[in-house]
Amino acid sequence: MTLEQTLPLCIAGTWRLGGGARYATCYPATGEPVAWLNAANLDDVEAAVQGAHQAFLHSGWAQRKPHERAAVLYRIAGLIRERAEELAQLQRQDNGKPINETRALVASAAGTFQFFAAACETLEETITPSRGDFVSMSLYEPMGVVAAITPWNSPIASEAQKVAPALAAGNAVVIKPAEITPLLALQLARICDDAGLPKGLVSVLPGKGSLLGDALTRHPLVKRVSFTGGTGTGKHIAHIAADKMMPVSLELGGKSPTIVLEDADLDHAVAGVLYGIFSSSGEACIAGSRLFVARKLYEPFMARLTAAAAQLRLGDPADERTQMGPLISAAHRESVERYVALGLAAGGRLRLGGQRPSGGLFDQGYFYPPTILEGLGNQQQVCQEEIFGPVLVAMPFDSEAELVEQANDSLYALAAGIWSRDYKRAWALGRKLQAGTVWINTYKQFSISTPFGGWRDSGLGREKGRLGILQYMEQKSLYWGMNEQPLAWAGVEAGQ
Ligand code: NDP
């Protein structure tokens, strides 16, 4: 790939230029272009969906035996692993995450394909207990064309989480990656081609979500949308889906509480809270952005946390020692800065950070340091809205009842963390917290075999888990009549 080239898109089984405007994707660490491409346009949406529909009907993919589909998915996993370093470097440039993190995302994408290959070839359909002269079965059928709409913060991992189960289930997929991070989705489509996936089953449409994502969602041949992104966009998609009676899964925003009880192991809690909010520069739906610390422990804990946060290595994403890279864009950094200003205007105090760093790469890219605000209540805007940056708001709490009320007092309910040595107390508290995922004495750890998703404004549906494949299938009940005699109601005798 050279900068002079305009990257082709993968549309309905062919690689060709998009019909929309030419644009560059930029490396957030320097602001320099990484690649040029033409966005897709509405004609491309139509071509991709029609191509996917034809591939679904005629490629034979849906009719292949599960173990045959699985074989292709295992090959995709293998090719991702073979090209892992190239993909990780490209992703680093695409969204500015530190190289160690993008390596982990690529490894996770390979693991996701492998997992859903296994889920596909081991998925069981059931014979249900019969209550008559019939054998009754519960089966699953693929849906047809699935749209996968993904955000910019974890490309390839987000795409794999949708594409792998959708293909495993026998569907075709049209991916709409974030406009600013399309490169990994295009690479994934190349890998699908190279692994021998029938042409047309995967298309990739980079460009504006308000145009392309909207058109995909509305398209009558699109039978399911799997979306990860902001809550506002998710609700928009849900409205369209309601009119079409189309199922959707929505992985949306978060404002997750992370709680340090007075008996916590401080070394573990400091490390976990830091990782929970500042890894990925806080650009994570599950970022532990609201910190509640037992009042007795508040000062000593905050002193340790602040000292450790000040040591985090912010800088060049290509450097393996870097822990935090730049934010995704200049506009996003300004939004994070506005939230910090709002917190200060509401009476908050800066315990750490809050100022753009300067010098060298810091003058080129969209860097923002680990920032800790305190002196604010849970009702403040910075505690209620998703900042999606490296900003932690710390609050002391007195009683557990007050803690639970505040931790749950959020439109979001994606994740929560608890730090305590008392396993019984942690268990009881974990059951009271309203969240799709609760971590106890750890944070931001994931397993593809464990379902993931949010409550309330954090989303609908679950991804991952062995049964995640069922999201992309329609359930069908089948009855086989075993009667010796015609059904009695009609009064027809056998042999008459
Ligand atoms: P957006 O909702 O803005 O965008 C997500 C995707 O939707 C992009 O591809 C975007 O395209 C597209 N899109 C935008 N408008 C529409 C529309 N009208 N119809 C259909 N698609 C549309 O989110 P961000 O990109 O800002 O991502 C950050 C958000 O994602 C945060 O809120 C974060 O919490 C959430 N997220 C949730 C996760 C979870 O698993 N719960 C995981 C990761 C992130 P375009 O690129 O043009 O904007």
Coordinates of C-alpha atoms and ligand atoms in Angstrom, one line a residue:
M1 CA 0.0 0.0 0.0
T2 CA 1.4 3.4 -0.9
L3 CA 0.0 6.7 0.0
E4 CA -0.5 7.7 -3.6
Q5 CA -2.8 4.8 -4.2
T6 CA -6.5 5.1 -3.6
L7 CA -7.5 1.9 -1.7
P8 CA -10.2 -0.2 -3.3
L9 CA -13.2 -1.3 -1.3
C10 CA -14.6 -4.8 -1.1
I11 CA -18.1 -4.6 -2.6
A12 CA -20.2 -7.6 -3.6
G13 CA -17.2 -9.8 -4.3
T14 CA -15.1 -7.3 -6.2
W15 CA -12.4 -4.9 -5.2
R16 CA -13.1 -1.5 -6.6
L17 CA -13.0 2.2 -5.8
G18 CA -15.9 3.5 -3.7
G19 CA -18.4 5.9 -5.4
G20 CA -18.1 8.6 -2.8
A21 CA -15.7 11.4 -2.0
R22 CA -11.9 10.7 -1.7
Y23 CA -10.6 11.1 1.8
A24 CA -7.5 10.2 3.9
T25 CA -7.4 8.3 7.2
C26 CA -4.9 9.9 9.5
Y27 CA -2.5 8.6 12.2
P28 CA -3.6 10.3 15.4
A29 CA -0.1 10.5 16.8
T30 CA 1.0 12.8 14.0
G31 CA -2.1 13.9 12.1
E32 CA -0.4 12.6 8.9
P33 CA -2.3 10.6 6.3
V34 CA -2.1 6.8 6.4
A35 CA -4.1 5.9 3.4
W36 CA -6.4 7.4 0.8
L37 CA -9.7 5.9 -0.2
N38 CA -13.0 6.8 -1.8
A39 CA -15.9 6.5 0.6
A40 CA -18.8 4.2 -0.4
N41 CA -22.0 5.9 -1.6
L42 CA -25.6 4.8 -1.6
D43 CA -25.2 2.9 -4.9
D44 CA -22.4 1.0 -3.2
V45 CA -24.7 0.2 -0.3
E46 CA -27.3 -1.2 -2.8
A47 CA -24.6 -3.2 -4.6
A48 CA -23.1 -4.6 -1.4
V49 CA -26.5 -5.7 0.0
Q50 CA -27.7 -7.1 -3.3
G51 CA -24.4 -9.0 -3.7
A52 CA -24.6 -10.3 -0.2
H53 CA -28.2 -11.4 -0.7
Q54 CA -27.2 -13.3 -4.0
A55 CA -24.2 -14.8 -2.2
F56 CA -26.4 -15.9 0.6
L57 CA -28.9 -17.5 -1.8
H58 CA -26.5 -19.0 -4.3
S59 CA -23.0 -19.5 -2.9
G60 CA -24.0 -22.6 -1.0
W61 CA -22.5 -21.2 2.2
A62 CA -25.7 -21.5 4.3
Q63 CA -26.1 -25.1 3.1
R64 CA -22.6 -26.2 3.9
K65 CA -22.3 -28.5 6.8
P66 CA -21.3 -26.7 10.0
H67 CA -17.9 -28.3 10.1
E68 CA -17.3 -27.2 6.5
R69 CA -18.1 -23.6 7.4
A70 CA -16.0 -24.0 10.5
A71 CA -13.0 -25.0 8.4
V72 CA -13.1 -21.7 6.5
L73 CA -13.4 -19.8 9.8
Y74 CA -10.4 -21.7 11.2
R75 CA -8.4 -20.6 8.1
I76 CA -9.4 -17.0 8.7
A77 CA -8.2 -17.3 12.3
G78 CA -4.9 -18.8 10.9
L79 CA -4.4 -16.0 8.4
I80 CA -5.0 -13.3 11.0
R81 CA -2.3 -14.9 13.1
E82 CA 0.1 -15.2 10.1
R83 CA -0.4 -11.5 9.4
A84 CA -0.7 -10.4 13.0
E85 CA 2.3 -8.0 13.1
E86 CA 1.3 -6.3 9.8
L87 CA -2.3 -5.9 11.1
A88 CA -1.2 -4.7 14.5
Q89 CA 1.0 -2.0 12.9
L90 CA -1.8 -0.9 10.6
Q91 CA -4.2 -0.7 13.4
R92 CA -1.7 1.4 15.4
Q93 CA -1.7 3.8 12.5
D94 CA -5.4 3.6 11.9
N95 CA -6.4 4.6 15.5
G96 CA -3.3 5.5 17.4
K97 CA -3.4 2.8 20.0
P98 CA -0.1 1.6 21.5
I99 CA 1.4 -1.3 19.6
N100 CA 1.1 -3.7 22.5
E101 CA -2.6 -3.0 22.6
T102 CA -3.2 -3.4 18.9
R103 CA -1.3 -6.8 19.0
A104 CA -3.7 -7.9 21.7
L105 CA -6.7 -6.8 19.6
V106 CA -5.4 -8.7 16.6
A107 CA -4.8 -11.8 18.7
S108 CA -8.3 -11.5 20.1
A109 CA -9.8 -11.2 16.6
A110 CA -8.1 -14.5 15.6
G111 CA -9.4 -16.1 18.8
T112 CA -12.9 -14.9 18.0
F113 CA -12.9 -16.6 14.6
Q114 CA -11.5 -19.8 16.2
F115 CA -14.1 -19.8 18.9
F116 CA -17.0 -19.3 16.6
A117 CA -15.7 -21.9 14.3
A118 CA -15.9 -24.3 17.2
A119 CA -19.3 -23.0 18.3
C120 CA -20.5 -23.5 14.7
E121 CA -19.4 -27.1 14.4
T122 CA -20.6 -28.1 17.9
L123 CA -23.9 -26.2 17.9
E124 CA -26.7 -28.7 18.8
E125 CA -30.3 -28.6 17.8
T126 CA -32.7 -30.2 20.1
I127 CA -35.5 -32.7 20.1
T128 CA -38.0 -31.3 22.5
P129 CA -40.2 -33.5 24.8
S130 CA -43.1 -34.5 22.7
R131 CA -46.7 -34.0 24.0
G132 CA -48.5 -35.8 21.2
D133 CA -48.0 -38.2 18.3
F134 CA -45.2 -36.3 16.8
V135 CA -41.5 -35.7 17.2
S136 CA -40.8 -32.0 17.9
M137 CA -37.5 -30.3 17.2
S138 CA -36.0 -26.9 17.8
L139 CA -33.7 -25.8 14.9
Y140 CA -31.8 -22.7 13.8
E141 CA -31.7 -21.1 10.4
P142 CA -29.4 -18.3 9.1
M143 CA -31.1 -15.0 8.6
G144 CA -29.6 -13.7 5.3
V145 CA -27.8 -10.4 5.1
V146 CA -26.5 -9.0 8.4
A147 CA -25.1 -5.4 8.8
A148 CA -22.2 -5.0 11.2
I149 CA -21.7 -1.3 12.2
T150 CA -18.6 -0.7 14.2
P151 CA -16.9 2.2 16.0
W152 CA -13.3 3.5 15.8
N153 CA -12.0 2.5 19.2
S154 CA -11.2 -1.2 18.7
P155 CA -11.4 -2.1 15.0
I156 CA -10.7 -5.7 14.0
A157 CA -11.7 -6.9 17.4
S158 CA -15.2 -5.3 17.1
E159 CA -15.5 -6.5 13.6
A160 CA -14.5 -10.0 14.4
Q161 CA -17.1 -10.2 17.2
K162 CA -19.8 -9.6 14.6
V163 CA -18.5 -11.1 11.4
A164 CA -17.3 -14.4 12.9
P165 CA -20.6 -15.5 14.5
A166 CA -22.7 -14.1 11.6
L167 CA -20.7 -16.1 9.1
A168 CA -20.6 -19.2 11.3
A169 CA -24.4 -19.0 11.4
G170 CA -24.4 -19.2 7.6
N171 CA -25.2 -15.5 6.8
A172 CA -23.6 -12.8 4.6
V173 CA -22.3 -9.7 6.2
V174 CA -22.0 -6.0 5.1
I175 CA -19.5 -4.2 7.4
K176 CA -19.8 -0.4 7.9
P177 CA -16.6 0.4 9.8
A178 CA -16.1 3.8 11.4
E179 CA -15.4 6.4 8.7
I180 CA -12.0 7.3 10.3
T181 CA -10.8 3.7 10.9
P182 CA -11.7 1.6 7.9
L183 CA -8.4 -0.1 7.2
L184 CA -8.6 -3.2 9.4
A185 CA -12.1 -4.1 8.1
L186 CA -10.7 -4.0 4.6
Q187 CA -7.9 -6.2 5.6
L188 CA -10.3 -8.6 7.2
A189 CA -12.2 -8.8 3.9
R190 CA -8.9 -9.6 2.1
I191 CA -8.3 -12.4 4.6
C192 CA -11.8 -13.8 4.1
D193 CA -11.1 -13.9 0.3
D194 CA -7.7 -15.6 0.9
A195 CA -9.3 -18.1 3.2
G196 CA -11.7 -19.2 0.4
L197 CA -14.9 -17.6 1.8
P198 CA -17.3 -17.4 -1.2
K199 CA -17.2 -14.0 -2.9
G200 CA -19.9 -11.5 -2.0
L201 CA -20.4 -12.9 1.5
V202 CA -18.4 -10.0 3.1
S203 CA -18.5 -6.4 1.8
V204 CA -16.9 -3.4 3.5
L205 CA -18.4 0.1 3.1
P206 CA -16.3 2.9 4.7
G207 CA -17.8 6.3 4.9
K208 CA -20.3 8.4 6.9
G209 CA -22.5 6.4 9.2
S210 CA -25.3 8.9 8.9
L211 CA -25.6 8.1 5.2
L212 CA -24.3 4.5 4.8
G213 CA -25.1 3.0 8.2
D214 CA -28.6 4.5 8.0
A215 CA -29.2 3.2 4.5
L216 CA -28.0 -0.2 5.5
T217 CA -30.2 -0.3 8.5
R218 CA -33.3 0.6 6.5
H219 CA -32.5 -1.8 3.6
P220 CA -35.3 -4.4 3.3
L221 CA -32.8 -7.2 2.6
V222 CA -30.9 -6.5 5.8
K223 CA -32.3 -8.9 8.3
R224 CA -30.3 -8.0 11.4
V225 CA -28.1 -5.1 12.5
S226 CA -25.3 -5.7 15.0
F227 CA -24.2 -2.3 16.2
T228 CA -21.4 -1.1 18.5
G229 CA -21.2 2.7 19.1
G230 CA -22.8 5.6 20.9
T231 CA -26.2 5.4 22.6
G232 CA -27.7 8.1 20.5
T233 CA -26.9 6.3 17.3
G234 CA -28.0 3.0 18.9
K235 CA -31.4 4.5 19.6
H236 CA -31.7 5.8 16.1
I237 CA -31.0 2.3 14.8
A238 CA -33.5 0.8 17.2
H239 CA -36.2 3.1 15.9
I240 CA -35.6 2.0 12.3
A241 CA -35.5 -1.6 13.4
A242 CA -38.8 -1.3 15.2
D243 CA -40.5 -0.2 12.0
K244 CA -39.0 -3.2 10.1
M245 CA -39.6 -5.6 13.0
M246 CA -35.9 -6.4 12.7
P247 CA -33.8 -7.7 15.6
V248 CA -30.8 -5.7 16.6
S249 CA -28.0 -6.0 19.0
L250 CA -26.7 -2.7 20.4
E251 CA -23.4 -2.5 22.3
L252 CA -23.5 1.1 23.5
G253 CA -21.8 3.5 25.9
G254 CA -20.9 3.3 29.6
K255 CA -20.1 5.2 32.7
S256 CA -18.9 2.4 34.9
P257 CA -18.4 2.7 38.6
T258 CA -15.3 1.1 40.1
I259 CA -15.4 0.7 43.9
V260 CA -12.7 0.4 46.4
L261 CA -13.9 -1.0 49.8
E262 CA -11.8 -0.3 52.9
D263 CA -10.4 -3.9 53.0
A264 CA -9.2 -3.9 49.4
D265 CA -5.7 -5.1 48.5
L266 CA -4.3 -1.7 47.6
D267 CA -1.6 -2.8 45.2
H268 CA -4.2 -4.7 43.2
A269 CA -6.8 -1.9 43.5
V270 CA -4.4 0.8 42.3
A271 CA -3.2 -1.2 39.4
G272 CA -6.8 -2.3 38.4
V273 CA -8.3 1.2 38.7
L274 CA -5.5 2.7 36.6
Y275 CA -5.8 0.0 33.9
G276 CA -9.6 0.3 34.0
I277 CA -9.7 4.0 33.1
F278 CA -6.4 4.9 31.5
S279 CA -5.6 2.0 29.2
S280 CA -6.8 2.7 25.7
S281 CA -6.6 6.4 26.8
G282 CA -10.0 5.9 28.3
E283 CA -11.5 5.4 24.8
A284 CA -13.3 2.3 26.0
C285 CA -17.0 1.6 26.6
I286 CA -16.2 -0.2 29.7
A287 CA -13.8 2.4 31.1
G288 CA -14.1 2.6 34.9
S289 CA -14.6 6.3 34.8
R290 CA -16.4 6.8 38.2
L291 CA -14.3 5.9 41.2
F292 CA -15.9 5.4 44.6
V293 CA -13.5 4.9 47.5
A294 CA -14.3 4.2 51.1
R295 CA -13.9 7.5 52.9
K296 CA -11.5 6.0 55.5
L297 CA -9.2 5.0 52.7
Y298 CA -9.8 7.9 50.4
E299 CA -6.7 10.0 51.0
P300 CA -4.1 7.3 51.2
F301 CA -5.6 5.5 48.2
M302 CA -5.8 8.7 46.1
A303 CA -2.2 9.6 47.0
R304 CA -1.0 6.2 45.7
L305 CA -3.3 6.2 42.7
T306 CA -2.2 9.7 41.7
A307 CA 1.5 9.0 42.1
A308 CA 1.1 5.8 39.9
A309 CA -1.0 7.6 37.3
A310 CA 1.6 10.4 37.0
Q311 CA 4.1 7.7 36.0
L312 CA 2.1 6.3 33.1
R313 CA 4.0 6.5 29.9
L314 CA 2.1 8.7 27.4
G315 CA 3.6 8.9 24.0
D316 CA 4.6 7.3 20.7
P317 CA 2.2 4.3 20.0
A318 CA 5.0 2.6 18.1
D319 CA 7.2 2.4 21.2
E320 CA 6.5 -0.9 23.1
R321 CA 6.9 0.9 26.4
T322 CA 4.1 3.3 25.7
Q323 CA 1.0 2.8 27.9
M324 CA -1.2 5.6 26.5
G325 CA -1.3 6.8 22.9
P326 CA -3.1 9.9 21.5
L327 CA -6.9 10.3 21.4
I328 CA -8.5 9.5 18.1
S329 CA -8.9 13.1 16.7
A330 CA -8.4 16.8 17.4
A331 CA -12.2 17.1 17.7
H332 CA -12.4 14.3 20.3
R333 CA -9.6 15.8 22.4
E334 CA -11.5 19.1 22.4
S335 CA -14.6 17.3 23.6
V336 CA -12.6 15.7 26.5
E337 CA -11.2 19.1 27.4
R338 CA -14.7 20.6 27.4
Y339 CA -15.8 17.9 30.0
V340 CA -12.8 18.7 32.2
A341 CA -13.6 22.4 32.0
L342 CA -17.3 21.5 32.9
G343 CA -16.1 19.6 35.9
L344 CA -13.9 22.4 37.1
A345 CA -16.7 25.0 36.6
A346 CA -19.0 22.8 38.7
G347 CA -16.5 23.1 41.6
G348 CA -14.3 20.1 40.9
R349 CA -10.5 20.1 41.6
L350 CA -7.8 18.6 39.4
R351 CA -5.8 16.0 41.3
L352 CA -3.8 15.2 38.2
G353 CA -3.5 16.1 34.5
G354 CA -6.0 18.4 32.7
Q355 CA -3.4 20.1 30.5
R356 CA -2.3 19.1 27.0
P357 CA 1.3 17.9 27.0
S358 CA 3.7 19.7 24.8
G359 CA 7.0 19.2 22.9
G360 CA 8.0 16.7 20.2
L361 CA 5.3 14.3 19.1
F362 CA 2.9 15.9 21.6
D363 CA 2.8 19.0 19.4
Q364 CA 1.7 17.0 16.4
G365 CA -0.8 14.4 17.7
Y366 CA -3.9 14.5 19.8
F367 CA -2.4 13.6 23.2
Y368 CA -4.1 14.1 26.5
P369 CA -2.7 13.0 29.9
P370 CA -4.3 10.9 32.6
T371 CA -6.6 13.2 34.4
I372 CA -8.2 12.9 37.8
L373 CA -11.0 15.1 39.0
E374 CA -12.4 15.2 42.6
G375 CA -14.6 17.3 44.8
L376 CA -17.7 16.5 42.6
G377 CA -20.9 14.6 43.3
N378 CA -22.3 11.7 41.2
Q379 CA -25.1 14.0 39.9
Q380 CA -22.6 16.3 38.0
Q381 CA -22.5 16.1 34.2
V382 CA -19.0 14.6 34.2
C383 CA -20.3 11.7 36.3
Q384 CA -23.4 11.2 34.2
E385 CA -22.1 11.5 30.6
E386 CA -19.6 9.4 28.8
I387 CA -16.4 11.3 28.3
F388 CA -14.6 8.5 26.4
G389 CA -11.2 9.8 27.4
P390 CA -8.6 9.5 30.2
V391 CA -10.6 11.3 32.8
L392 CA -11.4 9.7 36.2
V393 CA -13.8 11.3 38.7
A394 CA -13.0 10.2 42.2
M395 CA -15.6 10.3 45.1
P396 CA -15.5 9.1 48.7
F397 CA -18.4 7.2 50.1
D398 CA -19.6 6.5 53.7
S399 CA -22.2 3.8 53.7
E400 CA -22.7 0.8 51.4
A401 CA -26.4 1.8 50.9
E402 CA -25.3 5.3 49.7
L403 CA -22.6 3.6 47.5
V404 CA -25.0 1.3 45.8
E405 CA -27.5 4.1 45.2
Q406 CA -24.9 6.3 43.6
A407 CA -23.2 3.5 41.6
N408 CA -26.5 2.5 40.1
D409 CA -27.6 6.1 39.6
S410 CA -26.7 6.3 35.9
L411 CA -28.5 5.9 32.6
Y412 CA -25.7 3.5 31.7
A413 CA -25.2 0.1 33.1
L414 CA -22.4 -1.6 31.2
A415 CA -19.8 -2.6 33.8
A416 CA -18.7 -2.2 37.3
G417 CA -15.6 -3.1 39.4
I418 CA -15.2 -4.0 43.1
W419 CA -12.0 -4.2 45.1
S420 CA -12.3 -6.1 48.4
R421 CA -10.6 -8.9 50.3
D422 CA -14.0 -9.9 51.7
Y423 CA -15.4 -12.3 49.2
K424 CA -18.8 -12.5 50.8
R425 CA -19.2 -8.8 50.9
A426 CA -18.0 -8.5 47.3
W427 CA -20.4 -11.1 46.2
A428 CA -23.4 -9.4 47.9
L429 CA -22.4 -6.0 46.4
G430 CA -21.8 -7.5 43.0
R431 CA -25.3 -8.8 43.0
K432 CA -26.7 -5.4 43.9
L433 CA -24.9 -3.5 41.1
Q434 CA -26.8 -3.0 37.9
A435 CA -24.4 -3.8 35.1
G436 CA -23.9 -6.2 32.3
T437 CA -20.5 -7.2 33.6
V438 CA -19.1 -7.0 37.2
W439 CA -15.5 -7.5 37.8
I440 CA -14.3 -8.4 41.4
N441 CA -10.6 -7.8 42.1
T442 CA -9.9 -7.4 38.5
Y443 CA -11.1 -5.1 35.7
K444 CA -11.4 -5.0 31.9
Q445 CA -10.6 -8.7 31.5
F446 CA -12.5 -10.5 28.8
S447 CA -13.2 -13.9 27.5
I448 CA -14.8 -14.6 24.2
S449 CA -16.7 -17.5 25.9
T450 CA -18.5 -15.1 28.3
P451 CA -21.5 -13.1 27.1
F452 CA -21.0 -9.3 27.0
G453 CA -23.5 -6.5 26.8
G454 CA -25.2 -3.7 28.7
W455 CA -28.4 -2.9 30.5
R456 CA -30.4 0.3 30.0
D457 CA -28.8 2.9 27.8
S458 CA -25.7 0.6 27.5
G459 CA -27.4 -1.6 25.1
L460 CA -29.6 -4.5 24.1
G461 CA -28.6 -8.1 23.4
R462 CA -25.3 -9.9 24.1
E463 CA -22.3 -10.7 22.0
K464 CA -19.7 -13.4 22.6
G465 CA -20.4 -16.7 24.4
R466 CA -21.0 -20.0 22.7
L467 CA -24.7 -19.0 22.2
G468 CA -23.7 -15.6 20.6
I469 CA -24.0 -17.4 17.3
L470 CA -27.8 -17.7 17.9
Q471 CA -28.2 -13.9 17.6
Y472 CA -27.5 -14.4 13.9
M473 CA -30.0 -17.2 13.5
E474 CA -33.8 -17.6 13.4
Q475 CA -35.2 -20.3 15.6
K476 CA -37.5 -22.7 13.9
S477 CA -39.7 -25.5 15.5
L478 CA -40.3 -28.6 13.4
Y479 CA -42.9 -31.2 14.1
W480 CA -42.8 -34.7 12.5
G481 CA -46.2 -36.4 12.6
M482 CA -46.0 -40.0 13.8
N483 CA -49.7 -40.7 14.0
E484 CA -51.0 -44.1 12.8
Q485 CA -54.4 -42.5 12.2
P486 CA -55.4 -39.2 10.5
L487 CA -55.9 -36.4 13.0
A488 CA -59.1 -37.3 14.9
W489 CA -60.8 -33.9 14.6
A490 CA -61.6 -34.3 10.9
G491 CA -63.3 -37.6 11.5
V492 CA -61.4 -39.3 8.6
E493 CA -60.6 -43.0 9.1
A494 CA -57.4 -44.5 7.8
G495 CA -57.8 -46.6 4.6
Q496 CA -61.3 -45.2 3.9
Ligands
NDP1 P1 -21.0 6.4 16.9 O1 -22.3 5.9 17.4 O2 -20.9 7.8 16.4 O3 -20.5 5.5 15.6 C1 -20.5 4.1 15.6 C2 -20.7 3.6 14.2 O4 -22.0 4.0 13.8 C3 -19.7 4.3 13.2 O5 -19.4 3.3 12.1 C4 -20.6 5.4 12.6 O6 -20.2 5.9 11.4 C5 -21.9 4.7 12.6 N1 -23.1 5.6 12.5 C6 -23.1 7.0 12.8 N2 -24.4 7.4 12.6 C7 -25.1 6.4 12.1 C8 -26.5 6.3 11.8 N3 -27.3 7.3 11.8 N4 -26.9 5.1 11.4 C9 -26.1 4.0 11.4 N5 -24.8 4.1 11.7 C10 -24.3 5.3 12.1 O7 -19.9 6.0 18.0 P2 -18.4 6.4 18.0 O8 -17.7 6.0 16.8 O9 -18.2 7.7 18.5 O10 -17.9 5.3 19.1 C11 -17.8 5.5 20.4 C12 -19.0 5.0 21.1 O11 -19.0 3.6 21.0 C13 -18.9 5.2 22.6 O12 -20.2 5.7 23.1 C14 -18.6 3.9 23.2 O13 -19.0 3.7 24.5 C15 -19.3 3.0 22.2 N6 -18.7 1.6 22.3 C16 -19.4 0.6 22.9 C17 -18.9 -0.6 23.1 C18 -19.7 -1.7 23.7 O14 -19.3 -2.9 23.4 N7 -20.7 -1.5 24.5 C19 -17.5 -0.9 22.6 C20 -16.9 0.2 22.0 C21 -17.5 1.4 21.9 P3 -19.2 7.2 11.4 O15 -17.8 6.6 11.4 O16 -19.4 7.9 10.1 O17 -19.5 8.0 12.6

